[in-house]
GROMACS .gro file of C-alpha atoms in nm:
model
  189
    1UNK     CA    1  10.054   9.628   4.590
    2UNK     CA    2   9.875   9.466   4.307
    3UNK     CA    3   9.683   9.617   4.068
    4UNK     CA    4   9.371   9.578   4.165
    5UNK     CA    5   9.450   9.698   4.492
    6UNK     CA    6   9.603   9.993   4.421
    7UNK     CA    7   9.215  10.098   4.197
    8UNK     CA    8   9.019   9.947   4.512
    9UNK     CA    9   9.258  10.206   4.687
   10UNK     CA   10   9.116  10.515   4.434
   11UNK     CA   11   8.807  10.424   4.436
   12UNK     CA   12   8.715  10.382   4.863
   13UNK     CA   13   8.887  10.762   4.868
   14UNK     CA   14   8.642  10.857   4.543
   15UNK     CA   15   8.367  10.707   4.736
   16UNK     CA   16   8.464  10.832   5.114
   17UNK     CA   17   8.576  11.192   4.942
   18UNK     CA   18   8.244  11.223   4.731
   19UNK     CA   19   7.984  11.003   4.791
   20UNK     CA   20   8.064  10.823   4.440
   21UNK     CA   21   7.816  10.559   4.387
   22UNK     CA   22   7.986  10.482   4.081
   23UNK     CA   23   8.310  10.411   4.231
   24UNK     CA   24   8.149  10.164   4.483
   25UNK     CA   25   7.944  10.041   4.136
   26UNK     CA   26   8.330  10.005   4.032
   27UNK     CA   27   8.460   9.845   4.346
   28UNK     CA   28   8.189   9.632   4.400
   29UNK     CA   29   8.226   9.521   3.994
   30UNK     CA   30   8.585   9.464   4.036
   31UNK     CA   31   8.512   9.235   4.378
   32UNK     CA   32   8.218   9.051   4.305
   33UNK     CA   33   8.342   8.772   4.235
   34UNK     CA   34   8.638   8.714   4.436
   35UNK     CA   35   8.412   8.816   4.767
   36UNK     CA   36   8.195   8.530   4.669
   37UNK     CA   37   8.462   8.301   4.606
   38UNK     CA   38   8.552   8.350   4.972
   39UNK     CA   39   8.273   8.339   5.086
   40UNK     CA   40   8.146   8.025   4.966
   41UNK     CA   41   8.455   7.829   5.048
   42UNK     CA   42   8.362   7.898   5.431
   43UNK     CA   43   7.976   7.822   5.416
   44UNK     CA   44   7.917   7.609   5.069
   45UNK     CA   45   7.616   7.748   5.020
   46UNK     CA   46   7.539   7.999   4.750
   47UNK     CA   47   7.278   8.180   4.926
   48UNK     CA   48   7.467   8.238   5.248
   49UNK     CA   49   7.743   8.344   5.082
   50UNK     CA   50   7.554   8.622   4.867
   51UNK     CA   51   7.439   8.739   5.154
   52UNK     CA   52   7.743   8.785   5.336
   53UNK     CA   53   7.844   8.948   5.031
   54UNK     CA   54   7.560   9.178   5.070
   55UNK     CA   55   7.616   9.198   5.400
   56UNK     CA   56   7.967   9.362   5.355
   57UNK     CA   57   7.907   9.539   5.055
   58UNK     CA   58   7.603   9.737   5.279
   59UNK     CA   59   7.846   9.776   5.573
   60UNK     CA   60   8.101   9.976   5.355
   61UNK     CA   61   7.884  10.209   5.166
   62UNK     CA   62   7.705  10.284   5.513
   63UNK     CA   63   8.034  10.369   5.635
   64UNK     CA   64   8.171  10.508   5.376
   65UNK     CA   65   8.269  10.896   5.517
   66UNK     CA   66   8.394  10.714   5.839
   67UNK     CA   67   8.594  10.365   5.689
   68UNK     CA   68   8.962  10.385   5.735
   69UNK     CA   69   9.165  10.333   5.399
   70UNK     CA   70   9.353  10.049   5.401
   71UNK     CA   71   9.675  10.013   5.291
   72UNK     CA   72   9.611   9.656   5.116
   73UNK     CA   73   9.233   9.685   5.039
   74UNK     CA   74   9.291   9.280   4.944
   75UNK     CA   75   9.428   9.147   5.212
   76UNK     CA   76   9.168   9.384   5.381
   77UNK     CA   77   8.893   9.257   5.210
   78UNK     CA   78   8.940   8.868   5.290
   79UNK     CA   79   8.998   8.905   5.606
   80UNK     CA   80   8.659   9.111   5.640
   81UNK     CA   81   8.478   8.916   5.363
   82UNK     CA   82   8.626   8.600   5.640
   83UNK     CA   83   8.503   8.731   5.979
   84UNK     CA   84   8.163   8.792   5.773
   85UNK     CA   85   8.164   8.456   5.656
   86UNK     CA   86   8.240   8.256   6.001
   87UNK     CA   87   7.980   8.543   6.206
   88UNK     CA   88   7.732   8.424   5.973
   89UNK     CA   89   7.793   8.016   6.012
   90UNK     CA   90   7.825   8.060   6.368
   91UNK     CA   91   7.476   8.246   6.349
   92UNK     CA   92   7.330   7.955   6.136
   93UNK     CA   93   7.455   7.711   6.356
   94UNK     CA   94   7.317   7.841   6.670
   95UNK     CA   95   6.956   7.877   6.450
   96UNK     CA   96   7.056   7.514   6.351
   97UNK     CA   97   7.073   7.381   6.717
   98UNK     CA   98   6.792   7.510   6.817
   99UNK     CA   99   6.515   7.438   6.576
  100UNK     CA  100   6.214   7.682   6.498
  101UNK     CA  101   5.952   7.368   6.561
  102UNK     CA  102   6.114   7.332   6.903
  103UNK     CA  103   6.020   7.650   7.044
  104UNK     CA  104   5.663   7.782   7.173
  105UNK     CA  105   5.457   7.881   6.897
  106UNK     CA  106   5.306   8.204   6.981
  107UNK     CA  107   4.906   8.158   6.878
  108UNK     CA  108   4.765   8.540   6.870
  109UNK     CA  109   4.595   8.410   7.121
  110UNK     CA  110   4.874   8.467   7.390
  111UNK     CA  111   4.876   8.787   7.256
  112UNK     CA  112   4.749   9.119   7.465
  113UNK     CA  113   4.490   9.305   7.160
  114UNK     CA  114   4.729   9.586   7.183
  115UNK     CA  115   5.032   9.320   7.094
  116UNK     CA  116   4.736   9.169   6.819
  117UNK     CA  117   4.683   9.528   6.682
  118UNK     CA  118   5.058   9.603   6.596
  119UNK     CA  119   5.126   9.263   6.427
  120UNK     CA  120   4.869   9.336   6.180
  121UNK     CA  121   4.926   9.687   6.119
  122UNK     CA  122   5.332   9.606   6.098
  123UNK     CA  123   5.239   9.324   5.821
  124UNK     CA  124   5.044   9.548   5.678
  125UNK     CA  125   5.317   9.777   5.622
  126UNK     CA  126   5.516   9.527   5.535
  127UNK     CA  127   5.316   9.445   5.319
  128UNK     CA  128   5.207   9.798   5.111
  129UNK     CA  129   5.633   9.869   5.100
  130UNK     CA  130   5.680   9.567   4.931
  131UNK     CA  131   5.384   9.685   4.656
  132UNK     CA  132   5.550  10.003   4.640
  133UNK     CA  133   5.866   9.896   4.505
  134UNK     CA  134   5.849   9.885   4.136
  135UNK     CA  135   5.794   9.491   3.997
  136UNK     CA  136   6.149   9.368   3.871
  137UNK     CA  137   6.252   9.494   4.259
  138UNK     CA  138   5.942   9.323   4.449
  139UNK     CA  139   5.918   9.045   4.193
  140UNK     CA  140   6.275   8.927   4.319
  141UNK     CA  141   6.238   9.042   4.716
  142UNK     CA  142   5.968   8.775   4.690
  143UNK     CA  143   6.154   8.493   4.499
  144UNK     CA  144   6.496   8.534   4.712
  145UNK     CA  145   6.353   8.624   5.024
  146UNK     CA  146   6.008   8.459   5.009
  147UNK     CA  147   6.031   8.171   4.784
  148UNK     CA  148   6.343   8.095   4.878
  149UNK     CA  149   6.505   8.057   4.553
  150UNK     CA  150   6.872   8.096   4.472
  151UNK     CA  151   7.048   8.419   4.326
  152UNK     CA  152   7.128   8.197   4.008
  153UNK     CA  153   6.785   8.015   3.918
  154UNK     CA  154   6.665   8.377   3.964
  155UNK     CA  155   6.879   8.546   3.736
  156UNK     CA  156   6.813   8.252   3.493
  157UNK     CA  157   6.450   8.315   3.528
  158UNK     CA  158   6.487   8.682   3.429
  159UNK     CA  159   6.681   8.671   3.197
  160UNK     CA  160   6.927   8.831   3.428
  161UNK     CA  161   7.307   8.841   3.552
  162UNK     CA  162   7.287   8.739   3.938
  163UNK     CA  163   7.435   9.115   4.039
  164UNK     CA  164   7.157   9.272   3.902
  165UNK     CA  165   6.979   9.034   4.102
  166UNK     CA  166   7.152   9.133   4.411
  167UNK     CA  167   7.175   9.489   4.327
  168UNK     CA  168   6.741   9.496   4.337
  169UNK     CA  169   6.703   9.300   4.615
  170UNK     CA  170   6.925   9.540   4.805
  171UNK     CA  171   6.742   9.800   4.738
  172UNK     CA  172   6.412   9.628   4.830
  173UNK     CA  173   6.578   9.561   5.123
  174UNK     CA  174   6.706   9.901   5.180
  175UNK     CA  175   6.342  10.053   5.113
  176UNK     CA  176   6.152   9.825   5.370
  177UNK     CA  177   6.377   9.869   5.626
  178UNK     CA  178   6.339  10.226   5.633
  179UNK     CA  179   5.954  10.166   5.656
  180UNK     CA  180   5.974   9.994   5.900
  181UNK     CA  181   6.218  10.149   6.110
  182UNK     CA  182   5.966  10.432   6.046
  183UNK     CA  183   5.716  10.250   6.221
  184UNK     CA  184   5.905  10.175   6.540
  185UNK     CA  185   6.046  10.545   6.583
  186UNK     CA  186   5.695  10.608   6.579
  187UNK     CA  187   5.657  10.412   6.884
  188UNK     CA  188   5.983  10.518   7.036
  189UNK     CA  189   5.860  10.879   7.037
   0.00000   0.00000   0.00000
């Protein structure tokens, strides 16, 4: 087993046993470039590759307690990234096969007053949650998700690394998801 695979195994054990964010950061730093190359090979787009990597790392963190630690993390991670990239590619191809412009437009006049109110309320929650984010985190989220800028261009514009962009975006998405999920939990009770 190569040295990085042994290190990864030790880091995974540390993450699993102690919820070590430092060990997770080390694993992220150690594997980000490799994961990116694998994802980019299949997707041929920086933004998609970065999104796949973010999803994989988020999944690794969220399942850290129940995750089986593989004997060879290099092989395991290759398969993990490859499958995530292929699934993402399939999803994007389905989306392109049925473009949004061919779908009937949902106008607010087609919605019931209750649905209109919920849509407005949900948008307000999103907007308020976005405004509650730290300034840098909010700026990065808006540039990447709303303005559709690449990680590299945002990193260059803000004079930070693409990994910082990724980390800040991950923080923003997590916080926004939590706020919106809380909204839906309220209505499902």
